[in-house]
């Protein structure tokens, strides 16, 4: 979240969002390991006809374009850590794009299978994933041009403790070197 202290800063930051100058990066832990190393997901985007509270990127869903770029940072037996960069800012875009392409975010009960199926192995990885009581998606960084100086500015939000514990359990204590 960015907060402008002056009207001038607000106008400039709003322009940067509208012109897609602002770069947002998220970390997501998804179920599945066969996601290509990097790629881009593009779709039209809109509300799901059967449930107006949910969104979909399925063909014919809407007229607004949605684009999500991603890069796999690490893979475990049942899941992958993914760096996600949405190019557009649609509601639930990351969750919908990953889930509808077969890689739901761990803990996301709305847009996908939240946890591995019962009987999945290895059991310790399953147990760690099931300990995550929310979806494993984190708004990690935002990059923009300072509204007064024009200099590039990047703000990084540290991972919450539950997400850090999960990554350490899945990828080992040195997961940060990934």
Backbone as a chain_set.jsonl record, in Angstrom:
{"seq": "XXXXXXXXXXXXXXXXXXXXXXXXXXXXXXXXXXXXXXXXXXXXXXXXXXXXXXXXXXXXXXXXXXXXXXXXXXXXXXXXXXXXXXXXXXXXXXXXXXXXXXXXXXXXXXXXXXXXXXXXXXXXXXXXXXXXXXXXXXXXXXXXXXXXXXXXXXXXXXXXXXXXXXXXXXXXXXXXXX", "coords": {"N": [[0.838, -1.162, 0.0], [0.584, 2.148, -0.88], [0.865, 5.437, 0.321], [0.09, 8.72, -0.276], [1.472, 11.84, 0.685], [0.895, 14.374, -0.12], [-1.268, 16.32, -2.289], [-0.155, 16.623, -4.83], [1.694, 14.49, -4.93], [-0.107, 12.382, -4.766], [-1.546, 12.637, -7.185], [0.534, 12.157, -9.027], [1.393, 9.528, -8.33], [-0.988, 8.16, -8.828], [-1.149, 8.504, -11.588], [1.08, 6.996, -12.368], [0.248, 4.412, -11.626], [-1.96, 4.147, -13.352], [-0.692, 4.31, -15.841], [0.757, 2.032, -15.786], [3.346, 2.007, -14.728], [4.168, 1.414, -12.214], [5.587, -1.329, -10.572], [4.669, -4.365, -9.314], [5.443, -7.0, -7.096], [4.959, -10.322, -6.071], [5.098, -13.062, -3.769], [4.298, -16.42, -4.066], [3.188, -19.528, -2.868], [2.55, -22.398, -4.466], [0.466, -25.244, -5.212], [1.749, -28.026, -6.857], [4.281, -28.87, -9.263], [5.036, -28.713, -11.876], [4.878, -26.406, -13.289], [6.001, -24.293, -15.836], [9.376, -22.932, -15.909], [9.363, -20.135, -16.255], [6.995, -17.671, -17.336], [4.059, -16.266, -18.914], [0.76, -15.449, -18.17], [-2.158, -14.882, -19.84], [-5.368, -13.484, -20.211], [-8.905, -12.871, -20.792], [-10.925, -11.206, -18.404], [-13.242, -11.468, -15.77], [-16.305, -11.438, -13.815], [-17.397, -14.483, -12.324], [-20.011, -16.218, -13.78], [-21.668, -17.989, -12.319], [-21.21, -17.361, -9.678], [-21.194, -14.379, -8.416], [-19.42, -13.211, -6.652], [-16.98, -14.222, -7.118], [-14.18, -14.373, -9.416], [-13.083, -14.941, -12.82], [-10.845, -16.138, -15.346], [-11.483, -17.42, -17.599], [-12.233, -18.15, -21.057], [-14.461, -15.881, -22.618], [-15.31, -14.79, -20.287], [-15.183, -12.113, -19.655], [-14.424, -8.738, -20.662], [-12.181, -7.392, -20.012], [-8.682, -7.225, -20.133], [-6.231, -9.338, -18.625], [-3.016, -9.801, -17.347], [-0.407, -11.773, -16.198], [2.827, -12.209, -15.179], [5.294, -14.679, -14.363], [7.791, -16.415, -12.387], [9.396, -19.354, -11.502], [10.874, -19.936, -8.435], [11.735, -21.952, -6.707], [11.377, -25.496, -6.237], [9.615, -28.059, -4.564], [8.62, -31.3, -3.369], [5.815, -31.359, -3.619], [5.005, -28.778, -4.135], [5.578, -25.377, -5.376], [7.61, -22.464, -5.183], [6.84, -19.294, -6.222], [7.628, -16.341, -7.969], [5.661, -13.64, -8.659], [4.45, -11.329, -11.003], [2.089, -9.168, -11.58], [0.818, -7.628, -14.471], [-1.415, -6.23, -14.966], [-4.083, -5.014, -12.926], [-6.277, -6.652, -11.778], [-9.016, -7.702, -9.698], [-8.275, -10.298, -7.503], [-6.621, -11.434, -9.382], [-4.047, -12.809, -9.489], [-4.51, -15.097, -7.917], [-6.617, -16.304, -9.353], [-5.485, -16.669, -11.962], [-3.284, -18.411, -11.444], [-4.579, -20.636, -10.244], [-6.521, -21.416, -12.207], [-4.834, -22.315, -14.115], [-3.906, -24.627, -13.149], [-2.38, -24.55, -10.819], [-3.029, -23.988, -7.899], [-2.951, -21.632, -5.182], [-1.454, -22.392, -2.122], [-3.54, -22.997, 0.608], [-5.642, -21.467, -0.352], [-8.917, -21.433, -0.335], [-10.96, -20.545, -1.899], [-10.378, -20.285, -4.678], [-9.254, -22.701, -5.426], [-7.939, -26.017, -4.87], [-7.068, -26.159, -1.687], [-5.102, -27.507, -0.239], [-2.735, -30.301, -0.334], [-3.919, -33.441, -1.615], [-5.409, -35.946, 0.481], [-3.293, -38.517, 1.676], [-1.153, -37.863, 0.106], [2.362, -37.694, -0.55], [5.612, -36.432, 0.264], [4.833, -37.025, 3.705], [5.641, -35.197, 5.708], [5.934, -32.821, 4.31], [3.296, -32.432, 3.438], [2.046, -32.086, 5.931], [3.25, -29.681, 6.774], [2.318, -27.91, 4.793], [-0.423, -28.024, 5.299], [-0.498, -26.738, 7.705], [-0.55, -24.066, 7.127], [-2.784, -21.59, 7.485], [-4.024, -19.751, 5.919], [-4.177, -18.176, 2.637], [-1.18, -18.681, 0.825], [0.162, -16.243, -0.179], [1.98, -13.361, -0.794], [2.349, -9.894, -0.791], [5.126, -8.737, -1.902], [7.008, -6.774, -2.925], [7.146, -3.378, -4.141], [7.677, -1.205, -6.808], [8.346, 2.032, -7.905], [8.377, 5.368, -9.294], [9.714, 8.005, -7.487], [7.444, 10.482, -6.508], [8.249, 13.176, -6.447], [11.082, 13.469, -6.848], [11.526, 11.748, -8.961], [13.177, 9.579, -8.943], [13.862, 6.043, -9.025], [12.186, 3.936, -6.733], [12.084, 1.328, -4.444], [10.149, -0.665, -2.382], [10.203, -3.102, 0.056], [8.372, -5.638, 1.578], [8.723, -7.484, 4.441], [8.413, -11.049, 4.82], [5.61, -12.485, 6.508], [5.663, -14.107, 9.776], [4.39, -16.716, 9.751], [4.473, -17.468, 7.055], [7.219, -17.442, 6.591], [8.019, -19.533, 8.315], [6.742, -21.668, 7.055], [8.054, -21.745, 4.534], [10.661, -22.326, 5.412], [10.227, -24.852, 6.499], [9.546, -26.295, 4.225], [11.578, -25.803, 2.253], [13.936, -25.761, 3.661], [16.166, -24.335, 6.138], [17.831, -22.464, 4.916], [16.374, -21.23, 2.908], [16.136, -18.605, 2.097], [18.252, -18.035, 0.462], [17.524, -18.759, -1.996]], "CA": [[0.0, 0.0, 0.0], [1.286, 3.424, -0.919], [0.07, 6.57, 0.789], [0.665, 10.001, -0.686], [1.36, 12.866, 1.726], [0.413, 15.631, -0.702], [-2.12, 16.15, -3.47], [0.734, 16.462, -5.984], [2.204, 13.116, -4.897], [-1.242, 11.505, -5.069], [-1.804, 12.726, -8.63], [1.639, 11.514, -9.737], [1.332, 8.086, -8.098], [-2.171, 7.665, -9.552], [-0.764, 8.447, -13.004], [1.985, 5.857, -12.544], [-0.561, 3.19, -11.605], [-2.769, 4.109, -14.575], [0.208, 4.079, -16.972], [1.429, 0.761, -15.503], [4.75, 2.242, -14.415], [4.397, 0.749, -10.929], [5.844, -2.766, -10.699], [4.344, -5.081, -8.079], [5.953, -8.374, -7.054], [4.358, -11.137, -5.025], [5.587, -14.426, -3.605], [3.188, -17.356, -3.906], [3.501, -20.945, -2.776], [1.459, -23.047, -5.192], [0.475, -26.694, -5.302], [2.188, -28.473, -8.174], [5.701, -28.624, -9.535], [5.314, -28.766, -13.319], [4.75, -25.077, -13.862], [7.252, -23.944, -16.525], [10.267, -22.07, -15.13], [8.865, -18.752, -16.325], [5.972, -17.528, -18.355], [3.075, -15.197, -18.813], [-0.615, -15.91, -18.289], [-2.989, -13.8, -20.379], [-6.763, -13.88, -20.383], [-9.912, -11.868, -20.489], [-11.172, -11.35, -16.981], [-14.538, -10.968, -15.349], [-16.968, -12.158, -12.723], [-17.877, -15.827, -12.62], [-21.472, -16.144, -13.903], [-22.359, -18.792, -11.305], [-20.98, -16.779, -8.358], [-20.767, -13.006, -8.704], [-18.366, -12.794, -5.724], [-15.725, -14.76, -7.621], [-13.739, -13.934, -10.735], [-12.542, -15.999, -13.671], [-10.114, -15.743, -16.538], [-11.882, -18.353, -18.657], [-12.705, -17.469, -22.271], [-15.823, -15.371, -22.596], [-15.66, -14.348, -18.938], [-15.266, -10.664, -19.567], [-13.772, -8.011, -21.744], [-10.967, -6.741, -19.523], [-7.483, -8.049, -20.249], [-5.433, -9.57, -17.429], [-1.716, -10.384, -17.681], [0.396, -12.098, -15.029], [4.113, -12.85, -15.452], [5.761, -15.425, -13.196], [9.062, -17.15, -12.457], [9.523, -20.326, -10.419], [12.11, -19.74, -7.687], [12.145, -23.221, -6.097], [10.391, -26.58, -6.287], [9.708, -29.126, -3.568], [7.955, -32.498, -3.888], [4.405, -31.118, -3.905], [4.69, -27.358, -4.349], [6.6, -24.515, -5.969], [7.639, -21.065, -4.773], [6.765, -18.546, -7.472], [7.641, -14.881, -7.975], [4.576, -13.262, -9.561], [4.4, -9.896, -11.319], [0.912, -8.841, -12.397], [0.964, -6.459, -15.336], [-2.684, -5.529, -14.815], [-4.47, -5.08, -11.522], [-7.648, -7.138, -11.612], [-9.319, -8.297, -8.402], [-7.953, -11.724, -7.362], [-5.987, -11.862, -10.632], [-2.992, -13.802, -9.285], [-5.133, -16.321, -7.42], [-7.392, -16.892, -10.447], [-4.603, -17.124, -13.036], [-2.529, -19.602, -11.049], [-5.494, -21.757, -10.029], [-7.134, -21.868, -13.456], [-3.797, -22.958, -14.918], [-3.551, -25.883, -12.499], [-1.445, -24.341, -9.723], [-3.681, -23.166, -6.879], [-2.131, -21.159, -4.077], [-1.64, -23.151, -0.888], [-4.433, -22.366, 1.566], [-6.709, -20.702, -1.004], [-10.119, -22.263, -0.378], [-11.934, -19.963, -2.832], [-10.035, -20.501, -6.074], [-8.571, -23.939, -5.756], [-7.725, -27.036, -3.843], [-6.213, -25.415, -0.773], [-4.029, -28.325, 0.317], [-2.556, -31.553, -1.065], [-4.918, -34.489, -1.36], [-5.087, -36.9, 1.548], [-2.462, -39.617, 1.21], [-0.003, -37.367, -0.659], [3.654, -37.874, 0.086], [5.994, -36.859, 1.597], [3.899, -36.638, 4.749], [6.083, -34.005, 6.435], [5.61, -31.659, 3.473], [1.841, -32.286, 3.515], [1.735, -31.527, 7.252], [3.67, -28.275, 6.777], [1.39, -27.156, 3.939], [-1.721, -27.96, 5.983], [-0.377, -25.808, 8.836], [-0.803, -22.703, 6.647], [-4.223, -21.399, 7.685], [-4.483, -18.706, 4.995], [-3.505, -18.444, 1.369], [0.259, -18.41, 0.863], [0.442, -15.2, -1.168], [2.516, -12.211, -0.072], [2.733, -8.712, -1.57], [6.513, -8.685, -1.472], [7.667, -5.49, -3.195], [6.539, -2.447, -5.091], [8.687, -0.293, -7.373], [7.711, 3.18, -8.543], [9.23, 6.552, -9.355], [9.361, 8.946, -6.423], [6.603, 11.494, -7.154], [8.88, 14.496, -6.5], [12.424, 13.42, -7.424], [11.552, 10.919, -10.163], [14.119, 8.477, -8.761], [13.223, 4.755, -8.746], [12.068, 3.604, -5.318], [11.559, -0.007, -4.217], [9.817, -0.96, -0.994], [10.059, -4.545, 0.246], [7.66, -6.023, 2.804], [9.202, -8.781, 4.92], [7.411, -12.109, 4.913], [5.072, -12.718, 7.853], [6.275, -15.279, 10.423], [3.827, -18.01, 9.345], [4.968, -17.763, 5.714], [8.646, -17.759, 6.759], [8.098, -20.882, 8.895], [6.343, -22.616, 6.024], [9.139, -21.873, 3.552], [11.773, -23.019, 6.066], [9.849, -26.261, 6.631], [9.504, -26.921, 2.9], [12.814, -25.671, 1.483], [15.097, -25.752, 4.555], [16.443, -23.072, 6.836], [18.531, -21.515, 4.053], [15.494, -20.947, 1.785], [16.282, -17.22, 1.649], [19.303, -17.945, -0.553], [16.938, -19.204, -3.272]], "C": [[0.889, 1.232, 0.0], [0.336, 4.52, -0.452], [0.8, 7.845, 0.4], [0.443, 11.028, 0.418], [0.822, 14.188, 1.19], [-0.48, 15.324, -1.899], [-1.267, 15.907, -4.716], [1.267, 15.026, -6.059], [1.094, 12.13, -5.253], [-1.526, 11.476, -6.566], [-0.725, 11.96, -9.399], [1.62, 10.001, -9.54], [0.137, 7.465, -8.814], [-1.872, 7.532, -11.035], [0.124, 7.241, -13.265], [1.235, 4.527, -12.509], [-1.344, 3.057, -12.904], [-1.915, 3.782, -15.798], [1.016, 2.787, -16.83], [2.943, 0.917, -15.355], [5.117, 1.5, -13.129], [4.545, -0.749, -11.164], [5.613, -3.428, -9.346], [4.865, -6.504, -8.188], [5.368, -9.087, -5.845], [5.108, -12.457, -4.945], [4.375, -15.307, -3.349], [3.75, -18.766, -3.785], [2.311, -21.677, -3.371], [1.594, -24.565, -5.12], [0.848, -27.078, -6.723], [3.617, -28.062, -8.447], [6.025, -28.577, -11.025], [5.084, -27.445, -14.036], [6.059, -24.754, -14.586], [8.067, -22.934, -15.714], [9.85, -20.605, -15.131], [7.834, -18.674, -17.428], [5.059, -16.352, -18.083], [1.694, -15.817, -19.023], [-1.447, -14.725, -18.724], [-4.403, -14.316, -20.549], [-7.658, -12.652, -20.373], [-10.327, -12.16, -19.059], [-12.519, -10.77, -16.629], [-15.098, -11.771, -14.198], [-17.442, -13.527, -13.215], [-19.408, -15.777, -12.682], [-22.221, -16.882, -12.8], [-22.193, -18.248, -9.89], [-20.382, -15.398, -8.543], [-19.691, -12.486, -7.753], [-16.998, -13.273, -6.192], [-15.442, -14.244, -9.029], [-13.198, -15.122, -11.513], [-11.803, -15.385, -14.848], [-10.416, -16.668, -17.702], [-12.383, -17.574, -19.872], [-14.176, -17.073, -22.161], [-16.242, -14.809, -21.257], [-15.863, -12.845, -18.854], [-14.511, -10.022, -20.709], [-12.482, -7.335, -21.298], [-9.789, -7.709, -19.613], [-6.79, -8.17, -18.895], [-4.155, -10.289, -17.84], [-0.918, -10.565, -16.395], [1.67, -12.788, -15.49], [4.563, -13.578, -14.191], [7.111, -16.059, -13.482], [9.115, -18.086, -11.254], [10.884, -20.125, -9.756], [12.642, -21.046, -7.095], [11.002, -24.224, -6.22], [10.673, -27.565, -5.164], [9.021, -30.352, -4.166], [6.534, -32.213, -4.361], [4.076, -29.687, -4.298], [5.871, -26.607, -4.952], [6.465, -23.111, -5.391], [7.773, -20.232, -6.036], [6.815, -17.045, -7.198], [6.642, -14.452, -9.041], [4.578, -11.752, -9.741], [3.179, -9.624, -12.196], [1.171, -7.577, -13.21], [-0.305, -5.607, -15.323], [-3.116, -5.738, -13.369], [-5.907, -5.495, -11.31], [-7.823, -7.788, -10.235], [-9.078, -9.804, -8.445], [-7.215, -12.295, -8.572], [-4.956, -12.964, -10.431], [-3.598, -15.136, -8.866], [-5.874, -17.041, -8.543], [-6.461, -17.452, -11.524], [-3.841, -18.385, -12.654], [-3.445, -20.815, -10.897], [-6.063, -22.292, -11.335], [-6.122, -22.482, -14.416], [-3.235, -24.188, -14.209], [-2.628, -25.772, -11.311], [-2.059, -23.447, -8.655], [-2.721, -22.78, -5.765], [-2.472, -21.971, -2.825], [-2.532, -22.337, 0.057], [-5.589, -21.598, 0.967], [-7.936, -21.596, -1.188], [-11.145, -21.754, -1.388], [-11.634, -20.373, -4.269], [-9.295, -21.799, -6.355], [-8.546, -24.909, -4.611], [-6.679, -26.454, -2.895], [-4.983, -26.181, -0.3], [-3.867, -29.585, -0.513], [-3.645, -32.56, -0.696], [-4.445, -35.411, -0.236], [-4.292, -38.057, 0.943], [-1.271, -39.17, 0.376], [1.269, -37.566, 0.154], [4.631, -36.856, -0.473], [5.09, -36.251, 2.678], [4.335, -35.388, 5.504], [5.806, -32.734, 5.624], [4.109, -31.392, 3.505], [1.468, -31.619, 4.831], [2.103, -30.051, 7.32], [2.71, -27.416, 5.956], [0.032, -26.997, 4.618], [-1.687, -27.04, 7.2], [-0.637, -24.361, 8.428], [-2.312, -22.485, 6.655], [-4.798, -20.268, 6.836], [-3.809, -18.96, 3.663], [-2.066, -17.915, 1.419], [0.644, -17.474, -0.282], [0.851, -13.96, -0.397], [2.884, -11.093, -1.049], [4.142, -8.332, -1.121], [7.183, -7.332, -1.725], [6.873, -4.663, -4.193], [7.625, -1.468, -5.512], [7.954, 0.794, -8.142], [8.728, 4.305, -8.625], [8.766, 7.521, -8.281], [8.601, 10.115, -7.059], [7.216, 12.886, -7.237], [10.215, 14.436, -7.226], [12.491, 12.647, -8.733], [12.508, 9.743, -10.07], [13.366, 7.171, -8.489], [13.27, 4.441, -7.249], [11.456, 2.209, -5.21], [11.331, -0.197, -2.726], [9.552, -2.459, -0.905], [9.382, -4.79, 1.588], [8.163, -7.388, 3.249], [8.06, -9.792, 4.992], [6.896, -12.224, 6.346], [5.653, -14.003, 8.44], [5.709, -16.616, 9.957], [4.318, -18.427, 7.965], [6.449, -18.138, 5.775], [8.821, -19.176, 7.301], [7.758, -21.94, 7.857], [7.464, -22.825, 5.01], [10.351, -22.595, 4.138], [11.472, -24.511, 6.193], [9.909, -26.986, 5.293], [10.884, -26.944, 2.23], [14.084, -25.667, 2.347], [15.362, -24.372, 5.107], [17.13, -22.023, 5.949], [17.707, -21.153, 2.81], [15.691, -19.528, 1.25], [17.363, -17.05, 0.594], [18.808, -18.384, -1.929], [16.914, -18.056, -4.242]], "O": [[1.829, 1.336, 0.788], [-0.847, 4.523, -0.793], [1.979, 8.022, 0.709], [-0.632, 11.087, 1.015], [0.349, 15.026, 1.957], [-0.454, 14.223, -2.448], [-1.618, 15.081, -5.559], [1.285, 14.423, -7.132], [1.332, 11.154, -5.964], [-1.724, 10.408, -7.144], [-1.037, 11.202, -10.318], [1.814, 9.26, -10.504], [0.241, 6.362, -9.35], [-2.287, 6.564, -11.672], [-0.051, 6.541, -14.262], [1.55, 3.616, -13.275], [-1.389, 1.978, -13.494], [-2.359, 3.059, -16.691], [1.866, 2.49, -17.671], [3.715, 0.067, -15.8], [6.24, 1.018, -12.98], [3.738, -1.364, -11.862], [6.271, -3.099, -8.359], [4.746, -7.141, -9.235], [5.292, -8.533, -4.748], [5.682, -12.917, -5.933], [3.526, -14.983, -2.519], [4.67, -19.146, -4.509], [1.198, -21.595, -2.851], [2.695, -25.098, -4.985], [0.32, -26.516, -7.683], [4.103, -27.051, -7.94], [7.188, -28.415, -11.394], [5.099, -27.391, -15.265], [7.13, -24.926, -14.005], [7.509, -22.172, -14.925], [9.972, -19.918, -14.117], [7.805, -19.505, -18.335], [5.263, -15.566, -17.159], [1.492, -16.611, -19.942], [-1.452, -13.685, -18.066], [-4.613, -15.45, -20.98], [-7.242, -11.554, -20.003], [-10.097, -13.262, -18.562], [-12.899, -9.709, -17.124], [-14.443, -12.671, -13.671], [-17.833, -13.69, -14.37], [-20.041, -15.334, -11.723], [-23.296, -16.447, -12.386], [-22.947, -18.624, -8.992], [-19.185, -15.267, -8.8], [-19.104, -11.434, -8.007], [-15.971, -12.786, -5.717], [-16.329, -13.753, -9.728], [-12.894, -16.17, -10.945], [-12.095, -14.271, -15.282], [-9.676, -16.692, -18.686], [-12.899, -16.465, -19.731], [-15.011, -17.835, -21.674], [-17.388, -14.394, -21.087], [-16.656, -12.373, -18.04], [-14.021, -10.703, -21.61], [-11.766, -6.766, -22.121], [-9.894, -8.869, -19.216], [-6.766, -7.219, -18.113], [-4.198, -11.267, -18.587], [-0.771, -9.633, -15.605], [1.607, -13.84, -16.125], [4.253, -13.15, -13.079], [7.522, -16.221, -14.631], [8.902, -17.658, -10.12], [11.918, -20.14, -10.424], [13.854, -21.233, -6.99], [9.83, -23.855, -6.295], [11.827, -27.863, -4.856], [8.861, -30.418, -5.385], [6.093, -32.752, -5.376], [2.964, -29.417, -4.753], [6.99, -27.114, -5.03], [5.36, -22.629, -5.143], [8.696, -20.429, -6.827], [6.13, -16.543, -6.306], [6.759, -14.852, -10.2], [4.692, -10.994, -8.778], [3.225, -9.824, -13.41], [1.681, -6.584, -12.691], [-0.27, -4.416, -15.63], [-2.545, -6.576, -12.67], [-6.682, -4.748, -10.711], [-6.879, -8.355, -9.685], [-9.606, -10.502, -9.311], [-7.187, -13.511, -8.762], [-4.992, -13.967, -11.144], [-3.238, -16.183, -9.404], [-5.769, -18.26, -8.67], [-6.633, -18.592, -11.954], [-3.758, -19.324, -13.445], [-3.118, -21.902, -11.372], [-6.084, -23.505, -11.545], [-6.501, -23.097, -15.413], [-2.208, -24.729, -14.619], [-2.13, -26.788, -10.826], [-1.67, -22.288, -8.511], [-1.79, -23.521, -5.449], [-3.642, -22.199, -2.52], [-2.306, -21.147, 0.274], [-6.446, -21.115, 1.706], [-7.977, -22.42, -2.101], [-12.103, -22.461, -1.7], [-12.542, -20.767, -5.001], [-8.756, -21.966, -7.449], [-9.067, -24.647, -3.527], [-5.523, -26.28, -3.28], [-3.95, -25.585, 0.004], [-4.744, -29.919, -1.31], [-4.208, -32.52, 0.398], [-3.248, -35.621, -0.038], [-4.584, -38.515, -0.162], [-0.457, -40.001, -0.025], [1.243, -37.601, 1.384], [4.472, -36.45, -1.625], [4.646, -35.109, 2.565], [3.487, -34.59, 5.905], [5.481, -31.691, 6.192], [3.693, -30.237, 3.59], [0.663, -30.688, 4.848], [1.345, -29.251, 7.868], [2.335, -26.322, 6.377], [-0.592, -25.941, 4.516], [-2.737, -26.608, 7.677], [-0.914, -23.518, 9.28], [-3.035, -23.138, 5.903], [-5.949, -19.876, 7.027], [-2.967, -19.85, 3.551], [-1.789, -16.854, 1.978], [1.349, -17.857, -1.217], [0.165, -13.547, 0.538], [3.627, -11.309, -2.006], [4.323, -7.686, -0.089], [7.853, -6.799, -0.84], [6.06, -5.17, -4.965], [8.389, -0.968, -4.686], [7.053, 0.511, -8.932], [9.824, 4.195, -8.076], [7.578, 7.823, -8.173], [9.065, 10.681, -8.048], [6.749, 13.707, -8.026], [10.473, 15.246, -8.117], [13.404, 12.857, -9.532], [12.638, 8.982, -11.028], [12.345, 7.181, -7.801], [14.287, 4.662, -6.591], [10.421, 1.939, -5.82], [12.212, 0.076, -1.91], [8.78, -3.014, -1.687], [9.772, -4.219, 2.607], [8.038, -8.359, 2.503], [6.901, -9.433, 5.198], [7.667, -12.076, 7.295], [6.085, -14.887, 7.7], [6.469, -17.568, 9.781], [4.556, -19.611, 7.725], [6.883, -19.057, 5.08], [9.663, -19.932, 6.816], [8.408, -22.983, 7.787], [7.785, -23.963, 4.666], [10.997, -23.384, 3.45], [12.362, -25.342, 6.014], [10.281, -28.158, 5.235], [11.307, -27.974, 1.705], [15.19, -25.58, 1.813], [14.847, -23.371, 4.607], [17.019, -20.825, 6.21], [18.274, -20.808, 1.773], [15.439, -19.274, 0.072], [17.394, -16.033, -0.1], [19.563, -18.386, -2.901], [16.461, -18.214, -5.375]]}, "num_chains": 1, "name": "protein.A"}
